[in-house]
PDB file of C-alpha atoms and ligand atoms in Angstrom:
ATOM      1  CA  MET A   1      -4.881  10.548  16.996  1.00  0.00           C
ATOM      2  CA  ALA A   2      -1.851   9.346  14.192  1.00  0.00           C
ATOM      3  CA  HIS A   3      -2.391  10.714  10.580  1.00  0.00           C
ATOM      4  CA  VAL A   4      -3.326   7.888   8.604  1.00  0.00           C
ATOM      5  CA  ILE A   5      -2.458   7.702   4.778  1.00  0.00           C
ATOM      6  CA  VAL A   6      -3.128   5.149   2.645  1.00  0.00           C
ATOM      7  CA  ILE A   7      -1.803   4.491  -0.548  1.00  0.00           C
ATOM      8  CA  THR A   8      -3.339   2.470  -3.077  1.00  0.00           C
ATOM      9  CA  GLY A   9      -2.279   1.417  -6.753  1.00  0.00           C
ATOM     10  CA  PRO A  10      -1.839  -1.402  -8.931  1.00  0.00           C
ATOM     11  CA  SER A  11       1.150  -3.495  -8.152  1.00  0.00           C
ATOM     12  CA  GLY A  12       4.145  -2.072 -10.717  1.00  0.00           C
ATOM     13  CA  VAL A  13       2.690   1.446 -10.409  1.00  0.00           C
ATOM     14  CA  GLY A  14       5.502   2.125  -7.446  1.00  0.00           C
ATOM     15  CA  LYS A  15       4.475   3.103  -4.919  1.00  0.00           C
ATOM     16  CA  GLY A  16       6.534   1.212  -2.651  1.00  0.00           C
ATOM     17  CA  THR A  17       9.983   3.601  -4.391  1.00  0.00           C
ATOM     18  CA  VAL A  18       7.412   6.878  -3.819  1.00  0.00           C
ATOM     19  CA  ILE A  19       7.007   6.114  -0.522  1.00  0.00           C
ATOM     20  CA  ARG A  20      10.529   5.235   0.610  1.00  0.00           C
ATOM     21  CA  LEU A  21      11.345   8.558  -1.291  1.00  0.00           C
ATOM     22  CA  LEU A  22       8.785  10.200   1.082  1.00  0.00           C
ATOM     23  CA  ARG A  23      10.591   8.790   4.115  1.00  0.00           C
ATOM     24  CA  GLU A  24      13.808  10.337   3.166  1.00  0.00           C
ATOM     25  CA  ARG A  25      12.158  13.571   2.953  1.00  0.00           C
ATOM     26  CA  MET A  26      10.096  13.299   5.928  1.00  0.00           C
ATOM     27  CA  PRO A  27      11.613  10.607   8.539  1.00  0.00           C
ATOM     28  CA  SER A  28       9.244  10.532  10.996  1.00  0.00           C
ATOM     29  CA  VAL A  29       6.459   8.988   8.927  1.00  0.00           C
ATOM     30  CA  ARG A  30       6.477   5.171   9.331  1.00  0.00           C
ATOM     31  CA  LEU A  31       5.599   2.585   6.889  1.00  0.00           C
ATOM     32  CA  SER A  32       3.459  -0.240   8.581  1.00  0.00           C
ATOM     33  CA  ILE A  33       4.618  -3.007   7.913  1.00  0.00           C
ATOM     34  CA  SER A  34       1.952  -5.727   6.759  1.00  0.00           C
ATOM     35  CA  ALA A  35       0.632  -9.470   7.362  1.00  0.00           C
ATOM     36  CA  THR A  36       0.803 -11.922   4.414  1.00  0.00           C
ATOM     37  CA  THR A  37       0.903 -15.596   3.618  1.00  0.00           C
ATOM     38  CA  ARG A  38       2.986 -14.822   0.282  1.00  0.00           C
ATOM     39  CA  ALA A  39       6.627 -16.281   0.511  1.00  0.00           C
ATOM     40  CA  PRO A  40       9.089 -13.500   0.814  1.00  0.00           C
ATOM     41  CA  ARG A  41      10.881 -12.316  -2.174  1.00  0.00           C
ATOM     42  CA  PRO A  42      14.488 -12.978  -2.631  1.00  0.00           C
ATOM     43  CA  GLY A  43      16.047 -10.638  -0.369  1.00  0.00           C
ATOM     44  CA  GLU A  44      12.953  -9.348   2.176  1.00  0.00           C
ATOM     45  CA  GLN A  45      12.890 -10.101   5.627  1.00  0.00           C
ATOM     46  CA  ASP A  46      10.289 -11.352   8.168  1.00  0.00           C
ATOM     47  CA  GLN A  47       9.332  -8.311  10.392  1.00  0.00           C
ATOM     48  CA  VAL A  48      11.229  -5.626   7.733  1.00  0.00           C
ATOM     49  CA  ASP A  49       9.273  -5.383   4.480  1.00  0.00           C
ATOM     50  CA  TYR A  50       6.787  -7.889   5.733  1.00  0.00           C
ATOM     51  CA  HIS A  51       5.274 -10.236   8.854  1.00  0.00           C
ATOM     52  CA  PHE A  52       5.312 -13.700   6.991  1.00  0.00           C
ATOM     53  CA  LEU A  53       2.782 -15.616   8.189  1.00  0.00           C
ATOM     54  CA  GLY A  54       1.712 -19.407   7.295  1.00  0.00           C
ATOM     55  CA  ALA A  55      -1.915 -19.216   6.285  1.00  0.00           C
ATOM     56  CA  GLU A  56      -3.293 -20.806   9.823  1.00  0.00           C
ATOM     57  CA  GLN A  57      -1.454 -17.860  11.736  1.00  0.00           C
ATOM     58  CA  PHE A  58      -3.491 -15.575   9.531  1.00  0.00           C
ATOM     59  CA  ASP A  59      -6.625 -17.263   9.919  1.00  0.00           C
ATOM     60  CA  ALA A  60      -6.091 -17.627  13.446  1.00  0.00           C
ATOM     61  CA  LEU A  61      -5.531 -13.510  13.750  1.00  0.00           C
ATOM     62  CA  ILE A  62      -8.495 -12.910  11.743  1.00  0.00           C
ATOM     63  CA  ALA A  63     -10.835 -14.728  13.862  1.00  0.00           C
ATOM     64  CA  GLU A  64      -9.382 -12.864  16.805  1.00  0.00           C
ATOM     65  CA  GLY A  65     -10.170  -9.678  15.029  1.00  0.00           C
ATOM     66  CA  ALA A  66      -6.447  -8.412  15.143  1.00  0.00           C
ATOM     67  CA  PHE A  67      -6.831  -6.767  11.711  1.00  0.00           C
ATOM     68  CA  ALA A  68      -8.121  -3.442  10.808  1.00  0.00           C
ATOM     69  CA  GLU A  69      -8.616  -4.574   6.978  1.00  0.00           C
ATOM     70  CA  HIS A  70      -7.255  -7.772   5.551  1.00  0.00           C
ATOM     71  CA  ALA A  71      -8.097  -8.868   1.694  1.00  0.00           C
ATOM     72  CA  ARG A  72      -6.818 -12.138  -0.432  1.00  0.00           C
ATOM     73  CA  TYR A  73      -4.400 -10.600  -3.716  1.00  0.00           C
ATOM     74  CA  ALA A  74      -3.812 -12.800  -6.563  1.00  0.00           C
ATOM     75  CA  GLY A  75      -4.251 -15.934  -4.505  1.00  0.00           C
ATOM     76  CA  GLN A  76      -2.783 -14.758  -1.307  1.00  0.00           C
ATOM     77  CA  GLN A  77      -3.958 -13.031   2.000  1.00  0.00           C
ATOM     78  CA  TYR A  78      -2.784  -9.584   3.061  1.00  0.00           C
ATOM     79  CA  GLY A  79      -3.640  -7.425   6.237  1.00  0.00           C
ATOM     80  CA  THR A  80      -2.816  -4.720   8.540  1.00  0.00           C
ATOM     81  CA  LEU A  81      -2.747  -5.515  11.868  1.00  0.00           C
ATOM     82  CA  ARG A  82      -4.407  -2.972  14.145  1.00  0.00           C
ATOM     83  CA  SER A  83      -0.928  -3.312  16.330  1.00  0.00           C
ATOM     84  CA  GLU A  84       0.837  -1.684  14.036  1.00  0.00           C
ATOM     85  CA  LEU A  85      -1.982   1.382  13.701  1.00  0.00           C
ATOM     86  CA  GLU A  86      -1.688   1.796  17.950  1.00  0.00           C
ATOM     87  CA  GLU A  87       1.972   2.422  17.799  1.00  0.00           C
ATOM     88  CA  SER A  88       1.415   5.079  16.236  1.00  0.00           C
ATOM     89  CA  ALA A  89      -1.025   6.440  18.057  1.00  0.00           C
ATOM     90  CA  GLY A  90       0.720   9.881  18.854  1.00  0.00           C
ATOM     91  CA  GLU A  91      -0.934  13.507  18.096  1.00  0.00           C
ATOM     92  CA  GLY A  92       1.272  14.352  15.025  1.00  0.00           C
ATOM     93  CA  ASP A  93       2.424  11.231  13.590  1.00  0.00           C
ATOM     94  CA  VAL A  94       1.950   9.586  10.280  1.00  0.00           C
ATOM     95  CA  ILE A  95       1.509   6.009   9.313  1.00  0.00           C
ATOM     96  CA  VAL A  96       1.686   5.416   6.101  1.00  0.00           C
ATOM     97  CA  LEU A  97      -0.449   1.806   4.758  1.00  0.00           C
ATOM     98  CA  GLU A  98       0.489   0.188   1.510  1.00  0.00           C
ATOM     99  CA  ILE A  99      -2.348  -1.771   0.866  1.00  0.00           C
ATOM    100  CA  GLU A 100      -4.458  -3.096  -2.252  1.00  0.00           C
ATOM    101  CA  LEU A 101      -7.928  -1.678  -2.962  1.00  0.00           C
ATOM    102  CA  GLN A 102     -10.254  -4.170  -1.104  1.00  0.00           C
ATOM    103  CA  GLY A 103      -7.925  -3.275   1.670  1.00  0.00           C
ATOM    104  CA  ALA A 104      -8.606   1.181   0.725  1.00  0.00           C
ATOM    105  CA  ARG A 105     -12.048   0.537   0.966  1.00  0.00           C
ATOM    106  CA  GLN A 106     -12.133  -1.099   4.369  1.00  0.00           C
ATOM    107  CA  ILE A 107     -10.176   1.650   5.981  1.00  0.00           C
ATOM    108  CA  ARG A 108     -12.594   4.331   3.864  1.00  0.00           C
ATOM    109  CA  GLU A 109     -15.193   2.791   6.102  1.00  0.00           C
ATOM    110  CA  SER A 110     -13.570   2.283   9.701  1.00  0.00           C
ATOM    111  CA  MET A 111     -11.127   5.773   9.587  1.00  0.00           C
ATOM    112  CA  PRO A 112     -12.989   8.036   7.223  1.00  0.00           C
ATOM    113  CA  ALA A 113     -10.065  11.000   8.507  1.00  0.00           C
ATOM    114  CA  ALA A 114      -7.970   8.905   6.475  1.00  0.00           C
ATOM    115  CA  LEU A 115      -6.417  10.356   3.456  1.00  0.00           C
ATOM    116  CA  GLN A 116      -6.394   7.889   0.592  1.00  0.00           C
ATOM    117  CA  VAL A 117      -3.850   8.198  -2.193  1.00  0.00           C
ATOM    118  CA  PHE A 118      -4.374   6.689  -5.744  1.00  0.00           C
ATOM    119  CA  ILE A 119      -1.096   5.979  -7.193  1.00  0.00           C
ATOM    120  CA  ALA A 120      -1.964   5.632 -11.130  1.00  0.00           C
ATOM    121  CA  PRO A 121       0.031   4.777 -13.910  1.00  0.00           C
ATOM    122  CA  PRO A 122       1.056   6.802 -17.005  1.00  0.00           C
ATOM    123  CA  SER A 123      -0.779   3.740 -19.123  1.00  0.00           C
ATOM    124  CA  PHE A 124      -1.266   0.662 -18.742  1.00  0.00           C
ATOM    125  CA  GLU A 125       1.474  -0.881 -21.202  1.00  0.00           C
ATOM    126  CA  THR A 126       4.035   0.760 -18.221  1.00  0.00           C
ATOM    127  CA  LEU A 127       2.958  -1.484 -15.827  1.00  0.00           C
ATOM    128  CA  ARG A 128       3.396  -4.298 -17.909  1.00  0.00           C
ATOM    129  CA  GLU A 129       6.646  -3.007 -18.346  1.00  0.00           C
ATOM    130  CA  ARG A 130       7.533  -2.756 -14.435  1.00  0.00           C
ATOM    131  CA  LEU A 131       6.287  -5.518 -13.625  1.00  0.00           C
ATOM    132  CA  VAL A 132       8.147  -7.350 -16.375  1.00  0.00           C
ATOM    133  CA  GLY A 133      11.716  -5.652 -15.812  1.00  0.00           C
ATOM    134  CA  ARG A 134      11.311  -6.164 -12.022  1.00  0.00           C
ATOM    135  CA  GLY A 135      12.253  -9.744 -12.772  1.00  0.00           C
ATOM    136  CA  THR A 136      10.640 -10.571  -9.254  1.00  0.00           C
ATOM    137  CA  ASP A 137       7.604 -12.606 -10.565  1.00  0.00           C
ATOM    138  CA  SER A 138       6.298 -15.963 -12.936  1.00  0.00           C
ATOM    139  CA  ALA A 139       5.046 -15.264 -16.736  1.00  0.00           C
ATOM    140  CA  GLN A 140       1.417 -16.405 -14.418  1.00  0.00           C
ATOM    141  CA  THR A 141       2.208 -13.888 -11.250  1.00  0.00           C
ATOM    142  CA  ILE A 142       2.255 -11.119 -13.808  1.00  0.00           C
ATOM    143  CA  ASP A 143      -0.964 -12.209 -16.072  1.00  0.00           C
ATOM    144  CA  GLU A 144      -2.764 -12.110 -12.368  1.00  0.00           C
ATOM    145  CA  ARG A 145      -1.177  -9.338 -10.922  1.00  0.00           C
ATOM    146  CA  LEU A 146      -2.167  -7.188 -14.554  1.00  0.00           C
ATOM    147  CA  ALA A 147      -6.043  -8.613 -14.614  1.00  0.00           C
ATOM    148  CA  VAL A 148      -6.779  -7.222 -10.879  1.00  0.00           C
ATOM    149  CA  ALA A 149      -4.308  -4.430 -12.021  1.00  0.00           C
ATOM    150  CA  ARG A 150      -7.303  -3.430 -14.563  1.00  0.00           C
ATOM    151  CA  GLU A 151      -9.922  -3.648 -12.231  1.00  0.00           C
ATOM    152  CA  GLU A 152      -8.000  -1.476  -9.464  1.00  0.00           C
ATOM    153  CA  LEU A 153      -7.223   0.854 -12.184  1.00  0.00           C
ATOM    154  CA  GLY A 154     -10.911   1.525 -12.922  1.00  0.00           C
ATOM    155  CA  ALA A 155     -11.368   2.261  -9.172  1.00  0.00           C
ATOM    156  CA  GLN A 156      -9.487   5.381  -9.255  1.00  0.00           C
ATOM    157  CA  ASP A 157     -12.003   7.514  -9.179  1.00  0.00           C
ATOM    158  CA  GLU A 158     -13.531   6.385  -5.807  1.00  0.00           C
ATOM    159  CA  PHE A 159     -10.012   8.161  -4.723  1.00  0.00           C
ATOM    160  CA  SER A 160      -9.975  12.224  -4.460  1.00  0.00           C
ATOM    161  CA  GLU A 161      -6.314  12.103  -4.637  1.00  0.00           C
ATOM    162  CA  VAL A 162      -5.110  10.408  -8.019  1.00  0.00           C
ATOM    163  CA  ILE A 163      -1.018  10.658  -8.574  1.00  0.00           C
ATOM    164  CA  VAL A 164       0.321   9.740 -11.927  1.00  0.00           C
ATOM    165  CA  ASN A 165       3.868   8.222 -11.505  1.00  0.00           C
ATOM    166  CA  ASP A 166       5.223   9.379 -14.187  1.00  0.00           C
ATOM    167  CA  ARG A 167       8.146  11.089 -13.076  1.00  0.00           C
ATOM    168  CA  LEU A 168       9.066   9.294  -9.903  1.00  0.00           C
ATOM    169  CA  GLY A 169      10.622  12.927  -8.308  1.00  0.00           C
ATOM    170  CA  ASP A 170       7.390  15.214  -9.378  1.00  0.00           C
ATOM    171  CA  ALA A 171       5.383  11.541  -7.937  1.00  0.00           C
ATOM    172  CA  VAL A 172       7.018  12.301  -4.419  1.00  0.00           C
ATOM    173  CA  ASP A 173       6.519  16.016  -4.620  1.00  0.00           C
ATOM    174  CA  ALA A 174       2.972  15.443  -5.265  1.00  0.00           C
ATOM    175  CA  LEU A 175       2.604  12.883  -2.340  1.00  0.00           C
ATOM    176  CA  GLU A 176       4.803  15.422  -0.058  1.00  0.00           C
ATOM    177  CA  LEU A 177       2.194  18.587  -0.837  1.00  0.00           C
ATOM    178  CA  LEU A 178      -0.268  16.165   0.135  1.00  0.00           C
ATOM    179  CA  VAL A 179       0.478  15.102   3.705  1.00  0.00           C
ATOM    180  CA  GLN A 180       1.723  18.367   4.410  1.00  0.00           C
ATOM    181  CA  GLY A 181      -1.390  19.406   3.799  1.00  0.00           C
ATOM    182  CA  GLN A 182      -3.111  16.601   5.843  1.00  0.00           C
ATOM    183  CA  LEU A 183      -0.102  17.587   8.721  1.00  0.00           C
ATOM    184  CA  ARG A 184      -1.271  21.759   8.491  1.00  0.00           C
ATOM    185  CA  GLY A 185      -4.958  20.589   8.329  1.00  0.00           C
ATOM    186  CA  ALA A 186      -5.136  18.925  11.979  1.00  0.00           C
ATOM    187  CA  VAL A 187      -3.522  22.460  13.118  1.00  0.00           C
ATOM    188  CA  ASP A 188      -5.600  24.501  11.282  1.00  0.00           C
TER     189      ASP A 188
HETATM  190  P1  5GP B 201       3.172  -7.517  -3.229  1.00  0.00           P
HETATM  191  O1  5GP B 201       3.015  -8.996  -3.030  1.00  0.00           O
HETATM  192  O2  5GP B 201       3.753  -7.102  -4.154  1.00  0.00           O
HETATM  193  O3  5GP B 201       3.874  -7.081  -1.845  1.00  0.00           O
HETATM  194  O4  5GP B 201       1.834  -7.075  -2.814  1.00  0.00           O
HETATM  195  C1  5GP B 201       0.890  -7.224  -3.698  1.00  0.00           C
HETATM  196  C2  5GP B 201      -0.231  -6.466  -3.070  1.00  0.00           C
HETATM  197  O5  5GP B 201      -0.925  -6.302  -1.765  1.00  0.00           O
HETATM  198  C3  5GP B 201       0.304  -4.341  -3.379  1.00  0.00           C
HETATM  199  O6  5GP B 201      -1.035  -4.390  -3.914  1.00  0.00           O
HETATM  200  C4  5GP B 201       0.103  -4.030  -1.685  1.00  0.00           C
HETATM  201  O7  5GP B 201       0.098  -2.703  -1.669  1.00  0.00           O
HETATM  202  C5  5GP B 201      -1.132  -4.933  -1.424  1.00  0.00           C
HETATM  203  N1  5GP B 201      -1.106  -5.191   0.124  1.00  0.00           N
HETATM  204  C6  5GP B 201       0.457  -5.252   0.758  1.00  0.00           C
HETATM  205  N2  5GP B 201       0.368  -5.168   2.284  1.00  0.00           N
HETATM  206  C7  5GP B 201      -0.906  -5.140   2.147  1.00  0.00           C
HETATM  207  C8  5GP B 201      -1.799  -5.142   3.244  1.00  0.00           C
HETATM  208  O8  5GP B 201      -1.708  -5.424   4.583  1.00  0.00           O
HETATM  209  N3  5GP B 201      -3.717  -4.696   2.802  1.00  0.00           N
HETATM  210  C9  5GP B 201      -3.930  -5.307   2.107  1.00  0.00           C
HETATM  211  N4  5GP B 201      -5.401  -5.291   1.504  1.00  0.00           N
HETATM  212  N5  5GP B 201      -3.097  -5.353   0.750  1.00  0.00           N
HETATM  213  C10 5GP B 201      -1.599  -5.464   0.941  1.00  0.00           C
END
């Protein structure tokens, strides 16, 4: 079985950057490409950043049982396709799921052995600054994401591993240690 690592945390906390830097250090770590109904942002590529799907296609895949987890987030659907997990089913493979809270809870039920990591911001205000500074979302979307973020931050106690992304390098170090610990745990 592969090692599944779930990484959750509010939008704007820097999950994507932390994971990208982890993969530069540990190239064997695969990232699951999620499916979503949201529109691609400038520069995002289909099949690379997400599988961008229409709402009907997404619903049909739900009906087929194609998702390991799925959730609605800020008015759009997001989900992890089982096929993504099956591609990394080898012994010693590591696959990272970068997903929101509801999806993380579903994986906690279905795959209790998965490592669950919550990435937290140093403060709520830094989240707002990062979302505004990223410049990729409208003011309304940012407000919606901040409302969800408040709820997500309230759930961090559910996670045994919480990394505060204050200094990026420290956050990547902490995640690397956790992943290596998870890999060693399987060998010992
Ligand atoms: P964004 O639209 O900013 O790319 O993602 C919005 C939120 O959806 C983020 O918190 C991201 O982690 C989450 N997300 C991305 N892919 C998935 C997925 O496959 N499942 C779930 N449950 N959440 C996802």
